[in-house]
PDB file of C-alpha atoms in Angstrom:
ATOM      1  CA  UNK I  26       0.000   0.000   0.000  1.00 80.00           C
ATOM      2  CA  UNK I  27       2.320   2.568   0.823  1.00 83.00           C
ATOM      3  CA  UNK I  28       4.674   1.852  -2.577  1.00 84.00           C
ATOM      4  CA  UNK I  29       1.600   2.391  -4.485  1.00 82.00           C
ATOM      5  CA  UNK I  30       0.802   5.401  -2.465  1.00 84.00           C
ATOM      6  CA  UNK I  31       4.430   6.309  -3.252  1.00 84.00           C
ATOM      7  CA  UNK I  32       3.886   5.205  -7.214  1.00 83.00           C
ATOM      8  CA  UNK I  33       0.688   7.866  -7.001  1.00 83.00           C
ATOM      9  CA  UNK I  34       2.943  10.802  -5.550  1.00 82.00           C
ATOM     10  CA  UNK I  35       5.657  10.497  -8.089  1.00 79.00           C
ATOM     11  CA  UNK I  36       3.126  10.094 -10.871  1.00 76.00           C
ATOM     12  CA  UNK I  37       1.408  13.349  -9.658  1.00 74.00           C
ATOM     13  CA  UNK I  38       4.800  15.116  -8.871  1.00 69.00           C
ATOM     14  CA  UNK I  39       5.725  14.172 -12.814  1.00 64.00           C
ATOM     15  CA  UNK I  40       2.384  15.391 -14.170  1.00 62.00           C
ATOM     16  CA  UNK I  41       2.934  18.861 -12.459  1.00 56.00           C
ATOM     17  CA  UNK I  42       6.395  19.019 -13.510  1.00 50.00           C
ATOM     18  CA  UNK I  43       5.139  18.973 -17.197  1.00 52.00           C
ATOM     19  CA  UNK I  44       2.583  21.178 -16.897  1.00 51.00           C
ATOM     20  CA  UNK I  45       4.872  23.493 -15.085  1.00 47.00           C
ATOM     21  CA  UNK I  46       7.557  23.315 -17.860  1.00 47.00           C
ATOM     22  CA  UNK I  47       4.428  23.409 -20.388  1.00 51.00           C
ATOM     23  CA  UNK I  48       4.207  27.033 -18.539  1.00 60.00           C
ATOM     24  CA  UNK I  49       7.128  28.234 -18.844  1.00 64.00           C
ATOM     25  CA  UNK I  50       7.619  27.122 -22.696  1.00 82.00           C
ATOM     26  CA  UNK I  51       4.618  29.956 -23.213  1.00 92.00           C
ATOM     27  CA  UNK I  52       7.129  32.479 -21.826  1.00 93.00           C
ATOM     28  CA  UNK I  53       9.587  34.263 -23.906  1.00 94.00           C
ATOM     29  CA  UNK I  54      12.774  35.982 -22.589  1.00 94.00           C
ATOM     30  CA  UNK I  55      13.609  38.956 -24.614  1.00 95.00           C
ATOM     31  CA  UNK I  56      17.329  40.119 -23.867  1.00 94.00           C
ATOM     32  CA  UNK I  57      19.043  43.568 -25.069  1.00 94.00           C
ATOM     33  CA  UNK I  58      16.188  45.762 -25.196  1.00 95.00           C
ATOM     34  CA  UNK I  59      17.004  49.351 -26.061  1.00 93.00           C
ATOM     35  CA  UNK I  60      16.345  51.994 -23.753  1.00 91.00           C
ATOM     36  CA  UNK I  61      12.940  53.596 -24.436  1.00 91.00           C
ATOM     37  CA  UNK I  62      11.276  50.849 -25.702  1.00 93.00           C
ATOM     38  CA  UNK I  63       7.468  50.032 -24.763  1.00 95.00           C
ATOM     39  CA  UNK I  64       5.389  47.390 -24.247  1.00 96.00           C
ATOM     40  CA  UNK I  65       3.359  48.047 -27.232  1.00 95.00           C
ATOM     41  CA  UNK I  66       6.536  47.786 -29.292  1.00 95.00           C
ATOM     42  CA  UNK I  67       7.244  44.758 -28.278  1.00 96.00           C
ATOM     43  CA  UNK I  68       3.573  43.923 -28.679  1.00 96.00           C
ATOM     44  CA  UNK I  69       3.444  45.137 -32.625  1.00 94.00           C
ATOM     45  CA  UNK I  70       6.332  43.533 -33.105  1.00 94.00           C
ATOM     46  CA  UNK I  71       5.595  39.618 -31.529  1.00 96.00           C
ATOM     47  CA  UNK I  72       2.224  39.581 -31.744  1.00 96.00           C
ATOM     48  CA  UNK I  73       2.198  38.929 -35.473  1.00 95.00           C
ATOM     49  CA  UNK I  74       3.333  34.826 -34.044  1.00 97.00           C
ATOM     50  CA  UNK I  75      -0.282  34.598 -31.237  1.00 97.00           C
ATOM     51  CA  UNK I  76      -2.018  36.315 -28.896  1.00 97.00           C
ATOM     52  CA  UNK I  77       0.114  37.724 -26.212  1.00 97.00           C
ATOM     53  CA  UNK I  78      -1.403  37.492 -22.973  1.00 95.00           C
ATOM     54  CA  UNK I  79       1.038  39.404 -20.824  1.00 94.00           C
ATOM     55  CA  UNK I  80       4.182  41.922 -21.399  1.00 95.00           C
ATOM     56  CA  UNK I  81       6.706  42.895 -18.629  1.00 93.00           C
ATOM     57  CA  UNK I  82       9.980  45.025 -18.921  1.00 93.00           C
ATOM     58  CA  UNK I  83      12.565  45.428 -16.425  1.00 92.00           C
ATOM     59  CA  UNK I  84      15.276  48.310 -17.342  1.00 91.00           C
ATOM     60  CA  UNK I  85      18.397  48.397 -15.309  1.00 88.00           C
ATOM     61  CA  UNK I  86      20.739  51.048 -14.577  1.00 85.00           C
ATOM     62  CA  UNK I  87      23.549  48.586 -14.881  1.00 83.00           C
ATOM     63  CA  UNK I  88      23.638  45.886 -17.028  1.00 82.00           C
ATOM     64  CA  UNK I  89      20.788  44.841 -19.898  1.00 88.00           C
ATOM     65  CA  UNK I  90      17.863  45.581 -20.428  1.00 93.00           C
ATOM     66  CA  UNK I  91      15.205  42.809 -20.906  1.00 93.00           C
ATOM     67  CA  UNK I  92      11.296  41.433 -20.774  1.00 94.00           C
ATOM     68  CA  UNK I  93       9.473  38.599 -20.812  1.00 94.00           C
ATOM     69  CA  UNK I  94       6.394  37.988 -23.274  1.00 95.00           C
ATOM     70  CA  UNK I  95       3.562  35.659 -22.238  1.00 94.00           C
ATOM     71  CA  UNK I  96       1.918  33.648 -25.007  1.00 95.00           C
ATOM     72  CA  UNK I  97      -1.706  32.106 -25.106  1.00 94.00           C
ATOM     73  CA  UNK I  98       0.032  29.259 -26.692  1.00 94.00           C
ATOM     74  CA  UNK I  99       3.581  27.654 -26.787  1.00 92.00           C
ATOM     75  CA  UNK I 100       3.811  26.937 -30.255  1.00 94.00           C
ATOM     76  CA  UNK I 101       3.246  30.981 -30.459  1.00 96.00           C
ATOM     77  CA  UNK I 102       6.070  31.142 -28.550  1.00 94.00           C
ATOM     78  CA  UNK I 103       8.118  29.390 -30.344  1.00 94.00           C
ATOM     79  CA  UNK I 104       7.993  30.534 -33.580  1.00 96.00           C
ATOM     80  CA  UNK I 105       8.400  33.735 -31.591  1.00 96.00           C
ATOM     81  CA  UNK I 106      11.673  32.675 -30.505  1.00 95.00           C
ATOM     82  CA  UNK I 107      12.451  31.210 -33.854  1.00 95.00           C
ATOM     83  CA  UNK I 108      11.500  34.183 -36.028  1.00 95.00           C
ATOM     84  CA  UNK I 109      11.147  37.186 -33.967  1.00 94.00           C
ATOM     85  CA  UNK I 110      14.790  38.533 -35.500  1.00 93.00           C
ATOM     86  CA  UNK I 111      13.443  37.635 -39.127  1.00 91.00           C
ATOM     87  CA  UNK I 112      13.579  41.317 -40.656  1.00 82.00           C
ATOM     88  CA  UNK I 113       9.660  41.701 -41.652  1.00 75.00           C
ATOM     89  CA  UNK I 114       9.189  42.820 -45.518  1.00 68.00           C
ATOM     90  CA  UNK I 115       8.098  46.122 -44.439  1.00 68.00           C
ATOM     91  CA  UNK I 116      10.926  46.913 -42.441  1.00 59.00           C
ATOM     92  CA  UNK I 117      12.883  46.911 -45.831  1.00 62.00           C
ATOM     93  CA  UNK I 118      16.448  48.431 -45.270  1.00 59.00           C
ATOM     94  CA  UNK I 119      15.518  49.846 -42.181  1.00 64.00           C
ATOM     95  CA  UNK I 120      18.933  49.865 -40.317  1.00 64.00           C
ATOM     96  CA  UNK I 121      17.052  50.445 -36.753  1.00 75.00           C
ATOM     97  CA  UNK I 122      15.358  47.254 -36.677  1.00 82.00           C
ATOM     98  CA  UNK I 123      16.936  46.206 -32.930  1.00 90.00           C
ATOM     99  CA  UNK I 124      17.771  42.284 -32.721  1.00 93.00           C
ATOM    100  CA  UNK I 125      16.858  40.780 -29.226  1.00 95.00           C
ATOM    101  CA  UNK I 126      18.098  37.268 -27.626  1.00 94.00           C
ATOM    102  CA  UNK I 127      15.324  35.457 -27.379  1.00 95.00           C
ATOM    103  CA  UNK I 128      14.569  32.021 -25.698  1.00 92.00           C
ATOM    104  CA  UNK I 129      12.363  30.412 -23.444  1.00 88.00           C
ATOM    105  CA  UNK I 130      12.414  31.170 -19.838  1.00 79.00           C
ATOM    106  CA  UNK I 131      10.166  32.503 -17.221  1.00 63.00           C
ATOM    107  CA  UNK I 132      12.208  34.015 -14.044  1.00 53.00           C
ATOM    108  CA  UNK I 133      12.351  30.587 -12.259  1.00 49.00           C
ATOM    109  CA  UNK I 134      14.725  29.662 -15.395  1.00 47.00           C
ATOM    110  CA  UNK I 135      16.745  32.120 -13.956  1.00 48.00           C
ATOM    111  CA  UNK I 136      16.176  31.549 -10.395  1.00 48.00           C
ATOM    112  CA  UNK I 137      15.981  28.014 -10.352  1.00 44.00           C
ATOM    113  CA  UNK I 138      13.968  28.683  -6.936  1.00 48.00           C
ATOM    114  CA  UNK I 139      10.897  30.446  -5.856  1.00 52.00           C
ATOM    115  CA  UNK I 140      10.971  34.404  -6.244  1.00 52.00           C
ATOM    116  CA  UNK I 141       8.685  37.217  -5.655  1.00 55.00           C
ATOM    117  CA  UNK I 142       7.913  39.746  -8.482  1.00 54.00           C
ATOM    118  CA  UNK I 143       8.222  43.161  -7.137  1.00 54.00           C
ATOM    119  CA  UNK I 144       7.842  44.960 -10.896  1.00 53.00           C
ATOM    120  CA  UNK I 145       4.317  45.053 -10.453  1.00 52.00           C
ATOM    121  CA  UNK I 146       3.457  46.418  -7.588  1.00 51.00           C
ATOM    122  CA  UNK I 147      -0.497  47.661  -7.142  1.00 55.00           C
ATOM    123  CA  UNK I 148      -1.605  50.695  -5.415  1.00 54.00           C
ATOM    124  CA  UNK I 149       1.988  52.590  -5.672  1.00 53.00           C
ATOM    125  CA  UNK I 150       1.581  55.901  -4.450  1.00 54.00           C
ATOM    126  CA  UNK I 151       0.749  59.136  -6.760  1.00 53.00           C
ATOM    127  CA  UNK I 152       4.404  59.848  -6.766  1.00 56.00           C
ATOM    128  CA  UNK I 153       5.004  55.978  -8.504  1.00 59.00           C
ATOM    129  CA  UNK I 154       7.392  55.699  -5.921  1.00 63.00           C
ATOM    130  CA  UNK I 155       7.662  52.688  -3.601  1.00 64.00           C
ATOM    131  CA  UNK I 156       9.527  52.087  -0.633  1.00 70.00           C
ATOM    132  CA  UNK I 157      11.492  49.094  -0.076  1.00 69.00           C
ATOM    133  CA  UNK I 158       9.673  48.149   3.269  1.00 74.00           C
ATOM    134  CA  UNK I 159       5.886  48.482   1.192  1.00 75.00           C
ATOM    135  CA  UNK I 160       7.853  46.185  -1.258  1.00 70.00           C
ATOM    136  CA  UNK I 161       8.900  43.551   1.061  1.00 73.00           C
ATOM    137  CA  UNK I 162       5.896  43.748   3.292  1.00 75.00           C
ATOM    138  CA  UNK I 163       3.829  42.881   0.063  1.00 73.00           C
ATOM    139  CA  UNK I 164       6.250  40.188  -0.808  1.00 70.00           C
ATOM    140  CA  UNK I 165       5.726  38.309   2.525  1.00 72.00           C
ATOM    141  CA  UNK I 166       2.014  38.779   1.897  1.00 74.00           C
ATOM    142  CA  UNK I 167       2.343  37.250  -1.273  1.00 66.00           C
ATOM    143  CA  UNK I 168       4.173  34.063  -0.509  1.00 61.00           C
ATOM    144  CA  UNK I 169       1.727  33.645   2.648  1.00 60.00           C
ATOM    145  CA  UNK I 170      -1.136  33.090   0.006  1.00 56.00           C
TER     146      UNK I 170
END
């Protein structure tokens, strides 16, 4: 009984495993983003492979610039990944068209452990400035739920 029981937890562990990875293959990491560059670029420009169900950029003072697009579906993503470089026709000889490094990846990719997203913080103040103790108060709420 309890080897079966076992049997049942590793099945179960295996089957959320895959649909975790299955998550993260929707995600795209986008690498060397220019300063100044929006969301809705980014949009224009991936959302010609599938719906795009979420956008996130992170600019740094040091170091690169990057984002992550979420896809509705993982073949979107990668023909994304595949083809998002591919100079469109209408771009012509258009010398500004950036080149990102894309692959798949989600933070936990990067992480390889459990983080807290602190980008996207609700209810910032009117200034749009957050203090770190708001931040990590809401980050220890977070991980409670």
């Amino acid at each position: 009984l309890q080897q079966l029981q076992q049997q049942q937890q590793q099945q179960q562990q295996q089957l959320s495993d895959q649909k975790c990875l299955s998550e993260e293959r929707r995600i795209v990491y986008v690498g060397k983003i220019e300063e100044g560059t929006l969301k809705s670029d980014l949009r224009s420009r991936f959302e010609t492979f599938g719906p795009i169900l979420d956008i996130s950029l992170h600019f740094r003072e040091r170091g690169e610039n990057y984002g992550f697009l979420t896809f509705e579906h993982m073949e979107d993503a990668k023909r994304a990944i595949e083809h998002g470089n591919d100079r469109p026709k209408e771009a012509g000889g258009n010398t500004n068209y950036p080149r990102y490094e894309l692959c798949f990846g989600g933070r936990r990719n990067f992480c390889r452990e459990d983080y807290c997203d602190l980008d996207d913080v609700e209810d910032a103040p009117s200034g749009g400035h957050v203090g770190f103790d708001e931040l990590l108060r809401k980050a220890i709420e977070t991980k409670r739920r």
